[in-house]
Short mmCIF file of C-alpha atoms in Angstrom, two decimals:
data_model
loop_
_atom_site.label_atom_id
_atom_site.label_comp_id
_atom_site.label_asym_id
_atom_site.label_seq_id
_atom_site.Cartn_x
_atom_site.Cartn_y
_atom_site.Cartn_z
CA ASP A 1 -1.41 16.05 24.43
CA GLY A 2 -3.93 16.99 21.76
CA GLY A 3 -3.95 15.08 18.55
CA ILE A 4 -5.68 12.66 16.23
CA THR A 5 -5.85 8.95 16.96
CA GLN A 6 -6.46 6.49 14.16
CA SER A 7 -7.08 2.83 14.78
CA PRO A 8 -6.24 0.19 13.92
CA LYS A 9 -2.79 0.95 12.52
CA TYR A 10 -2.86 -2.20 10.40
CA LEU A 11 -5.94 -4.07 9.24
CA PHE A 12 -6.45 -7.11 7.10
CA ARG A 13 -9.77 -7.86 5.45
CA LYS A 14 -11.17 -10.60 3.32
CA GLU A 15 -12.87 -9.67 0.09
CA GLY A 16 -16.55 -8.94 0.55
CA GLN A 17 -16.23 -7.73 4.14
CA ASN A 18 -16.97 -4.26 5.38
CA VAL A 19 -14.43 -2.66 7.70
CA THR A 20 -14.56 0.51 9.79
CA LEU A 21 -11.55 2.72 10.46
CA SER A 22 -11.68 4.86 13.57
CA CYS A 23 -10.62 8.50 13.79
CA GLU A 24 -10.83 10.47 17.05
CA GLN A 25 -9.52 13.98 17.74
CA ASN A 26 -9.24 15.94 20.97
CA LEU A 27 -8.21 19.22 19.33
CA ASN A 28 -11.74 20.66 19.37
CA HIS A 29 -11.49 21.06 15.61
CA ASP A 30 -14.66 21.67 13.62
CA ALA A 31 -13.72 19.94 10.38
CA MET A 32 -12.51 16.41 9.72
CA TYR A 33 -11.31 14.70 6.56
CA TRP A 34 -10.47 11.28 5.15
CA TYR A 35 -7.79 10.85 2.50
CA ARG A 36 -6.56 7.77 0.70
CA GLN A 37 -2.93 7.31 -0.35
CA ASP A 38 -1.70 4.77 -2.89
CA PRO A 39 1.97 4.19 -3.87
CA GLY A 40 3.15 6.88 -6.28
CA GLN A 41 -0.02 8.86 -5.77
CA GLY A 42 -0.75 11.88 -3.70
CA LEU A 43 -3.51 12.05 -1.17
CA ARG A 44 -7.00 11.80 -2.59
CA LEU A 45 -10.03 13.05 -0.71
CA ILE A 46 -12.71 10.52 0.21
CA TYR A 47 -15.08 12.46 2.48
CA TYR A 48 -15.01 15.52 4.68
CA SER A 49 -17.20 17.05 7.36
CA GLN A 50 -17.24 20.70 8.35
CA ILE A 51 -19.76 20.35 11.19
CA VAL A 52 -21.44 17.61 13.19
CA ASN A 53 -24.19 15.68 11.36
CA ASP A 54 -23.05 16.95 7.99
CA PHE A 55 -20.51 15.63 5.47
CA GLN A 56 -19.64 15.94 1.80
CA LYS A 57 -18.27 13.51 -0.76
CA GLY A 58 -14.76 13.94 -2.02
CA ASP A 59 -13.26 12.85 -5.32
CA ILE A 60 -13.30 9.10 -4.60
CA ALA A 61 -16.29 8.53 -2.29
CA GLU A 62 -17.68 5.50 -4.11
CA GLY A 63 -17.52 2.39 -1.93
CA TYR A 64 -17.03 4.35 1.29
CA SER A 65 -19.35 5.72 3.95
CA VAL A 66 -18.89 8.03 6.95
CA SER A 67 -20.78 9.44 9.90
CA ARG A 68 -20.24 12.51 12.09
CA GLU A 69 -22.42 12.10 15.17
CA LYS A 70 -19.89 13.69 17.51
CA LYS A 71 -17.43 16.52 16.97
CA GLU A 72 -14.54 14.32 18.08
CA SER A 73 -15.23 11.31 15.88
CA PHE A 74 -15.33 10.67 12.12
CA PRO A 75 -15.28 6.92 11.36
CA LEU A 76 -14.82 5.65 7.81
CA THR A 77 -16.41 2.43 6.60
CA VAL A 78 -14.86 0.70 3.62
CA THR A 79 -17.64 -1.33 2.09
CA SER A 80 -17.53 -4.39 -0.12
CA ALA A 81 -18.48 -2.10 -3.01
CA GLN A 82 -15.01 -0.56 -2.95
CA LYS A 83 -13.22 -2.43 -5.76
CA ASN A 84 -9.63 -1.83 -4.69
CA PRO A 85 -9.57 -0.97 -0.99
CA THR A 86 -5.94 -1.86 -0.23
CA ALA A 87 -4.36 1.49 0.64
CA PHE A 88 -3.08 3.79 3.36
CA TYR A 89 -5.85 5.88 4.93
CA LEU A 90 -5.21 9.21 6.59
CA CYS A 91 -7.60 11.14 8.79
CA ALA A 92 -7.15 14.88 9.39
CA SER A 93 -8.84 17.76 11.15
CA SER A 94 -8.74 21.55 11.04
CA THR A 95 -10.29 24.61 12.56
CA ARG A 96 -10.87 28.12 11.28
CA ALA A 97 -7.64 30.08 11.63
CA VAL A 98 -7.18 33.76 12.37
CA LEU A 99 -5.68 34.15 8.91
CA SER A 100 -8.39 33.19 6.50
CA GLY A 101 -7.40 30.13 4.51
CA ALA A 102 -4.46 29.19 6.69
CA ASN A 103 -6.39 26.35 8.25
CA VAL A 104 -3.64 23.80 8.65
CA LEU A 105 -4.71 20.19 8.47
CA THR A 106 -3.46 18.09 11.37
CA PHE A 107 -3.11 14.43 10.46
CA GLY A 108 -3.32 11.16 12.32
CA ALA A 109 -0.69 8.42 11.95
CA GLY A 110 -2.75 6.56 9.37
CA SER A 111 -4.31 3.12 8.97
CA ARG A 112 -2.99 0.61 6.46
CA LEU A 113 -5.69 -1.65 5.05
CA THR A 114 -4.82 -4.81 3.16
CA VAL A 115 -7.44 -6.93 1.43
CA LEU A 116 -6.50 -10.59 1.24
CA ALA B 1 -10.69 22.49 -10.90
CA GLN B 2 -7.63 22.84 -8.79
CA LYS B 3 -4.53 20.98 -9.75
CA ILE B 4 -1.11 20.57 -8.15
CA THR B 5 1.87 19.32 -10.17
CA GLN B 6 5.09 18.05 -8.66
CA THR B 7 7.34 17.05 -11.56
CA GLN B 8 10.19 15.49 -9.56
CA PRO B 9 9.31 11.97 -8.40
CA GLY B 10 12.66 11.70 -6.61
CA MET B 11 15.54 13.97 -5.63
CA PHE B 12 18.96 13.44 -4.09
CA VAL B 13 20.89 16.04 -2.13
CA GLN B 14 24.17 16.00 -0.28
CA GLU B 15 24.02 16.61 3.44
CA LYS B 16 24.40 20.32 4.34
CA GLU B 17 23.48 21.42 0.83
CA ALA B 18 20.30 23.29 -0.13
CA VAL B 19 17.60 21.69 -2.27
CA THR B 20 14.55 23.01 -4.13
CA LEU B 21 11.41 20.92 -4.57
CA ASP B 22 9.19 22.12 -7.40
CA CYS B 23 5.46 22.72 -7.25
CA THR B 24 3.19 24.34 -9.81
CA TYR B 25 -0.51 24.89 -9.35
CA ASP B 26 -3.52 25.71 -11.41
CA THR B 27 -6.50 27.65 -10.13
CA SER B 28 -8.88 30.30 -11.42
CA ASP B 29 -9.32 31.78 -7.96
CA GLN B 30 -7.54 34.96 -6.90
CA SER B 31 -7.60 33.95 -3.25
CA TYR B 32 -5.88 30.69 -2.34
CA GLY B 33 -3.40 29.13 0.04
CA LEU B 34 -0.42 26.87 -0.58
CA PHE B 35 0.95 24.33 1.86
CA TRP B 36 3.90 21.96 2.10
CA TYR B 37 3.84 18.75 4.13
CA LYS B 38 6.55 16.22 4.95
CA GLN B 39 5.79 12.50 5.22
CA PRO B 40 8.53 10.37 6.82
CA SER B 41 8.56 6.61 6.39
CA SER B 42 6.32 6.34 9.47
CA GLY B 43 3.48 7.72 7.34
CA GLU B 44 2.37 10.69 9.42
CA MET B 45 1.94 14.01 7.59
CA ILE B 46 3.85 16.93 9.11
CA PHE B 47 2.95 20.52 8.22
CA LEU B 48 5.97 22.58 7.16
CA ILE B 49 4.99 25.94 5.72
CA TYR B 50 2.08 28.03 4.39
CA GLN B 51 1.82 30.81 1.81
CA GLY B 52 -1.31 32.86 1.13
CA SER B 53 -1.89 34.22 -2.36
CA TYR B 54 -2.04 37.77 -1.05
CA ASP B 55 1.13 37.48 1.02
CA GLU B 56 3.72 39.80 -0.47
CA GLN B 57 6.70 38.16 1.15
CA ASN B 58 7.83 34.57 0.76
CA ALA B 59 7.06 32.45 3.79
CA THR B 60 9.92 31.12 5.90
CA GLU B 61 9.98 28.62 8.79
CA GLY B 62 13.44 27.81 10.08
CA ARG B 63 15.31 25.94 7.34
CA TYR B 64 12.23 25.92 5.10
CA SER B 65 11.29 28.71 2.74
CA LEU B 66 8.71 28.94 0.03
CA ASN B 67 9.72 30.53 -3.27
CA PHE B 68 6.37 31.93 -4.36
CA GLN B 69 6.12 33.17 -7.94
CA LYS B 70 2.51 34.10 -8.48
CA ALA B 71 2.72 34.95 -12.17
CA ARG B 72 4.28 31.57 -12.90
CA LYS B 73 1.91 29.81 -10.49
CA SER B 74 4.78 28.14 -8.72
CA ALA B 75 5.39 27.54 -5.02
CA ASN B 76 8.72 25.78 -4.68
CA LEU B 77 9.97 24.57 -1.30
CA VAL B 78 13.58 25.36 -0.47
CA ILE B 79 15.28 23.38 2.29
CA SER B 80 18.58 24.85 3.41
CA ALA B 81 21.42 22.93 5.06
CA SER B 82 19.88 19.49 4.41
CA GLN B 83 20.02 16.92 7.18
CA LEU B 84 19.73 13.14 7.04
CA GLY B 85 16.41 13.46 8.85
CA ASP B 86 15.01 15.45 5.91
CA SER B 87 14.81 12.23 3.89
CA ALA B 88 11.06 11.81 3.29
CA MET B 89 8.19 12.37 0.88
CA TYR B 90 7.22 16.00 0.41
CA PHE B 91 3.76 17.07 -0.71
CA CYS B 92 2.59 20.40 -2.05
CA ALA B 93 -1.08 21.20 -1.47
CA MET B 94 -3.55 23.99 -2.16
CA ARG B 95 -6.81 25.34 -0.86
CA ASP B 96 -8.70 27.84 -2.96
CA SER B 97 -11.58 30.12 -2.01
CA LEU B 98 -9.90 31.13 1.22
CA ASP B 99 -13.02 32.65 2.70
CA SER B 100 -14.77 29.30 2.60
CA GLY B 101 -13.19 28.24 5.86
CA ASN B 102 -12.49 24.57 6.41
CA THR B 103 -12.42 23.30 2.84
CA PRO B 104 -10.18 20.35 1.99
CA LEU B 105 -6.68 20.55 0.58
CA VAL B 106 -5.79 19.25 -2.87
CA PHE B 107 -2.45 17.46 -2.91
CA GLY B 108 0.21 16.82 -5.53
CA LYS B 109 1.75 13.37 -6.05
CA GLY B 110 4.80 14.19 -3.99
CA THR B 111 8.58 14.20 -4.31
CA ARG B 112 10.77 11.68 -2.49
CA LEU B 113 13.86 13.42 -1.13
CA SER B 114 16.93 11.41 -0.18
CA VAL B 115 19.72 13.11 1.73
CA ILE B 116 23.15 11.55 1.24
CA ALA B 117 25.85 11.68 3.88
#
């Protein structure tokens, strides 16, 4: 079945360490996205990529980095510069729909990062 | 800048009753799309329904319908015949500039719905 796989599901990190969250999709979607979710908050955009080898910063990109070397993969690195990295991270993908604008985002199951 | 407002942090509804979850939006674009997602306790985001700004009729998908009032900039989700499995967080989201293709969605803060037996 097609879908988005995020790993790991749970991750613990010591302060000062970088950590990379994996996101892989087999939907042949062009665009991929990373969102962060905190309790009581909606989803906030970290980075997104509309095509391979290109990506744009979202609203809260500071302390994060991404790469898009393959269409299927969009890993997110949480660096030590991110002051409050404990959160739930959601990866999504989409493709251009027949109806302009109705590009539904398909989400992975999420990765929960806890900084100790 | 786009903005989505969901004013109800939490809602309760009796099983088999209908419930309306509020969503208002702010955009200067004439062409935009509105989405509703459900997030169960497992964390995964599930797409429910979509409404384009030029769609003349309200969108419906099974028990879900979107009450779209363009002049008021509101896009409320109506769930009919609530079921225990409807208990979840519900997020309203928007994409403007529809011709831009795969641009990100902007999300509201969500409403937690609890269905009571």
